[in-house]
Amino acid sequence: MRIGELAKRAGTTTRTLRYYESRGLLTVARDAHGHRTFGEDDLRVLRQIRTLRENGFELEETRPFVECLRAGHPAGDSCPDSLEVYRRKLAELDACMAELRSVRDEVAGRLARAEVEAAAGSPHGPEPRCELSPPGPSPDTPQGRQGAEGP
Amino acid sequence: MRIGELAKRAGTTTRTLRYYESRGLLTVARDAHGHRTFGEDDLRVLRQIRTLRENGFELEETRPFVECLRAGHPAGDSCPDSLEVYRRKLAELDACMAELRSVRDEVAGRLARAEVEAAAGSPHGPEPRCELSPPGPSPDTPQGRQGAEGP
DNA sequence: TGTTGCGTTGACGTCAGCGTCAACCCATAG
DNA sequence: CTATGGGTTGACGCTGACGTCAACGCAACA
């Protein structure tokens, strides 16, 4: 199997595969023409990586799973290092959710107070300029899974 | 007040202030030497920006608050545009938390299953020996089992 | 007179994970 | 012969919010 077919089968692109190779996540053999050749095991590795990436794992965090598979284990998470990544990720997710909750409460509080002020000041205060623009082309791209973090 | 003092008072750096100016968030006067000069109102604007940034607002999202302050309002969130940003942010936070929760459950499930497998296999001592195809033209890889793949 | 310390502008570096050319090679089909 | 459709490498772009120089000007202090 060559890189185009593998990319299609894994639902990704050739650019991505070459990038993974450059990161050392894929070890690639070449044929007589210098073309990369892959086997079914590479597809498994790739699927493992994609699954993790879709769950918000960074590329580097997939390395233990890849090495676990390459060591001949039936699944990428059959090894202690992979489990450790799972646990770290869980803790990370919990921390992130806690922070998001606190920020959410903070923002909700500010909004509530500001709305009260606005209601109190509205009859006499500054006139509301423009109401919010109608729900036009605002493509809400759900990309951020752990985005609202600082340093 | 010059840029160094303002940066210190706002707990940030001169680079940051110049960056904000380049984004049009700070309108800056110059003295005879070409040095930027700031007043207390600039400090207020800056504090508003920093507070929002610390709560995960993007720089561009702080613009309505800045303009609100510059329009002479007592607080940055005294204007409808600012409130709308608050509301959008709340929705965004809620969506993000929901996604994090689902990912968290997914990962927790995988960890639990993998730990069960590990506990079952550990007493017997799993021997991973078979390796995947190393660099070389042999795409034929006899592999006995397949691991559990998620949805 | 030098040194320190503040200011200025401009430009490149950083982090992740690729997308998007460009310029080329190679094989097969019409 | 050429068009098409693979493959190869290399290099730049993109997103955000700055950090980190470089090379300079200007003022005060000893």
Coordinates of N, CA and C (backbone and C1' of nucleotides) in Angstrom, one line a residue, chain D:
Chain D
dC1 P 7.8 11.3 -28.9 O5' 6.2 11.2 -29.5 C5' 5.8 12.2 -30.3 C4' 4.5 12.9 -29.7 C3' 4.8 13.7 -28.4 O3' 4.0 14.9 -28.4 C1' 3.3 11.9 -27.9
dT2 P 4.2 16.0 -27.4 O5' 2.9 15.8 -26.5 C5' 1.6 15.6 -27.1 C4' 0.6 15.1 -26.1 C3' 0.7 15.8 -24.7 O3' -0.6 16.1 -24.3 C1' 0.8 13.5 -24.4
dA3 P -0.9 17.4 -23.4 O5' -2.2 16.9 -22.6 C5' -3.1 16.0 -23.3 C4' -3.6 15.0 -22.2 C3' -3.8 15.6 -20.8 O3' -5.0 15.3 -20.3 C1' -2.4 13.6 -20.7
dT4 P -5.6 16.0 -19.1 O5' -5.5 14.8 -18.0 C5' -5.9 13.5 -18.4 C4' -5.4 12.5 -17.3 C3' -5.5 13.0 -15.9 O3' -6.3 12.1 -15.2 C1' -3.4 11.9 -16.3
dG5 P -7.0 12.4 -13.8 O5' -6.2 11.5 -12.8 C5' -5.9 10.2 -13.1 C4' -4.7 9.7 -12.3 C3' -4.6 10.3 -10.9 O3' -4.4 9.2 -10.0 C1' -2.5 10.5 -11.9
dG6 P -4.7 9.4 -8.4 O5' -3.3 10.0 -8.0 C5' -2.6 9.5 -6.9 C4' -1.5 8.5 -7.3 C3' -0.2 8.7 -6.5 O3' -0.3 7.8 -5.4 C1' 0.3 8.7 -8.8
dG7 P 0.1 8.4 -4.0 O5' 1.6 8.7 -4.1 C5' 2.5 7.6 -4.2 C4' 3.9 8.1 -4.7 C3' 4.6 9.1 -3.8 O3' 5.3 8.4 -2.8 C1' 4.8 9.7 -6.1
dT8 P 5.8 9.3 -1.6 O5' 6.9 10.2 -2.2 C5' 8.2 9.6 -2.6 C4' 9.1 10.7 -3.0 C3' 9.4 11.8 -2.0 O3' 10.4 11.4 -1.1 C1' 9.1 12.7 -4.2
dT9 P 10.5 12.2 0.3 O5' 11.1 13.6 -0.2 C5' 12.4 13.6 -0.6 C4' 12.8 15.1 -1.0 C3' 12.8 16.0 0.2 O3' 14.1 16.6 0.3 C1' 11.3 16.9 -1.6
dG10 P 14.4 17.4 1.6 O5' 13.9 18.9 1.2 C5' 14.2 19.4 -0.1 C4' 13.6 20.8 -0.3 C3' 13.6 21.6 1.0 O3' 14.2 22.9 0.8 C1' 11.4 21.5 0.1
dA11 P 14.6 23.8 2.0 O5' 13.5 25.0 1.8 C5' 13.0 25.3 0.5 C4' 11.7 26.1 0.6 C3' 11.6 26.9 1.9 O3' 11.2 28.2 1.6 C1' 9.7 25.6 1.6
dC12 P 11.4 29.4 2.6 O5' 10.0 30.1 2.6 C5' 9.3 30.4 1.4 C4' 7.8 30.3 1.7 C3' 7.3 31.1 2.9 O3' 6.3 32.0 2.4 C1' 6.4 29.0 3.0
dG13 P 5.6 33.0 3.4 O5' 4.2 32.2 3.8 C5' 3.4 31.7 2.7 C4' 2.0 31.5 3.2 C3' 1.5 32.4 4.4 O3' 0.2 32.6 4.3 C1' 1.7 30.1 5.2
dC14 P -0.4 33.9 5.1 O5' -1.5 33.2 6.1 C5' -2.0 31.9 5.8 C4' -2.6 31.3 7.1 C3' -2.7 32.2 8.2 O3' -4.0 32.2 8.7 C1' -1.6 30.2 8.9
dT15 P -4.6 33.6 9.2 O5' -5.0 33.3 10.7 C5' -5.7 32.1 11.0 C4' -5.4 31.7 12.4 C3' -5.2 32.9 13.4 O3' -6.2 33.0 14.4 C1' -3.5 31.2 13.7
dG16 P -6.7 34.4 14.8 O5' -6.2 34.5 16.3 C5' -5.2 33.5 16.8 C4' -4.9 33.8 18.2 C3' -4.9 35.3 18.6 O3' -5.2 35.4 20.0 C1' -2.7 34.5 18.6
dA17 P -5.5 36.8 20.6 O5' -4.1 37.1 21.4 C5' -3.7 36.1 22.3 C4' -2.2 36.4 22.7 C3' -1.9 37.8 23.0 O3' -1.1 37.9 24.1 C1' -0.4 36.9 21.5
dC18 P -1.0 39.3 25.0 O5' -0.1 40.2 24.1 C5' 1.3 40.3 24.5 C4' 2.1 39.1 24.1 C3' 3.6 39.3 24.4 O3' 4.0 38.7 25.6 C1' 3.2 38.2 22.3
dG19 P 5.3 39.1 26.3 O5' 6.4 38.3 25.5 C5' 6.5 36.9 25.7 C4' 7.9 36.3 25.2 C3' 9.1 37.1 25.7 O3' 10.2 36.1 25.9 C1' 9.0 37.3 23.4
dT20 P 11.6 36.5 26.5 O5' 12.5 36.9 25.3 C5' 12.5 36.0 24.1 C4' 13.4 36.6 23.1 C3' 14.5 37.5 23.6 O3' 15.7 37.1 22.9 C1' 13.3 38.6 21.9
dC21 P 17.1 37.6 23.6 O5' 17.2 39.1 23.4 C5' 18.2 39.7 22.7 C4' 18.1 39.5 21.2 C3' 19.0 40.5 20.4 O3' 20.0 39.8 19.7 C1' 16.7 40.6 19.7
dA22 P 21.3 40.6 19.4 O5' 20.9 41.8 18.3 C5' 20.3 41.4 17.1 C4' 20.1 42.6 16.2 C3' 21.2 43.7 16.4 O3' 21.5 44.2 15.1 C1' 19.0 44.6 16.8
dA23 P 22.9 44.8 14.9 O5' 22.5 46.4 14.8 C5' 21.4 46.8 14.0 C4' 21.0 48.2 14.3 C3' 22.2 49.1 14.8 O3' 22.1 50.3 14.2 C1' 20.3 49.2 16.3
dC24 P 23.3 51.4 14.4 O5' 22.6 52.6 15.1 C5' 21.5 53.2 14.5 C4' 20.5 53.7 15.4 C3' 21.0 54.8 16.3 O3' 20.8 56.1 15.7 C1' 19.4 53.4 17.4
dG25 P 21.4 57.4 16.4 O5' 20.2 57.8 17.3 C5' 18.9 58.0 16.8 C4' 18.0 58.7 17.8 C3' 18.6 59.9 18.5 O3' 17.6 60.8 18.7 C1' 18.1 58.2 20.1
dC26 P 18.0 62.3 19.2 O5' 17.8 62.3 20.7 C5' 16.5 61.9 21.2 C4' 16.5 61.9 22.8 C3' 17.4 63.0 23.4 O3' 16.6 63.7 24.4 C1' 18.0 60.9 24.3
dA27 P 17.1 65.0 25.0 O5' 17.3 64.6 26.5 C5' 16.2 64.0 27.2 C4' 16.7 63.5 28.5 C3' 17.5 64.4 29.3 O3' 16.9 64.6 30.6 C1' 18.5 62.2 29.2
dA28 P 17.6 65.7 31.6 O5' 18.2 64.7 32.7 C5' 17.4 63.7 33.2 C4' 18.2 62.7 34.1 C3' 19.1 63.4 35.1 O3' 19.0 62.7 36.3 C1' 20.4 62.0 33.7
dC29 P 19.5 63.4 37.7 O5' 20.8 62.5 38.1 C5' 20.7 61.0 38.0 C4' 22.1 60.4 38.0 C3' 23.1 61.1 39.0 O3' 23.7 60.1 39.8 C1' 24.1 60.9 36.8
dA30 P 24.5 60.6 41.1 O5' 26.0 60.2 40.8 C5' 26.3 58.9 40.3 C4' 27.8 58.8 39.9 C3' 28.7 59.5 40.8 O3' 29.9 58.7 41.0 C1' 28.9 60.3 38.6

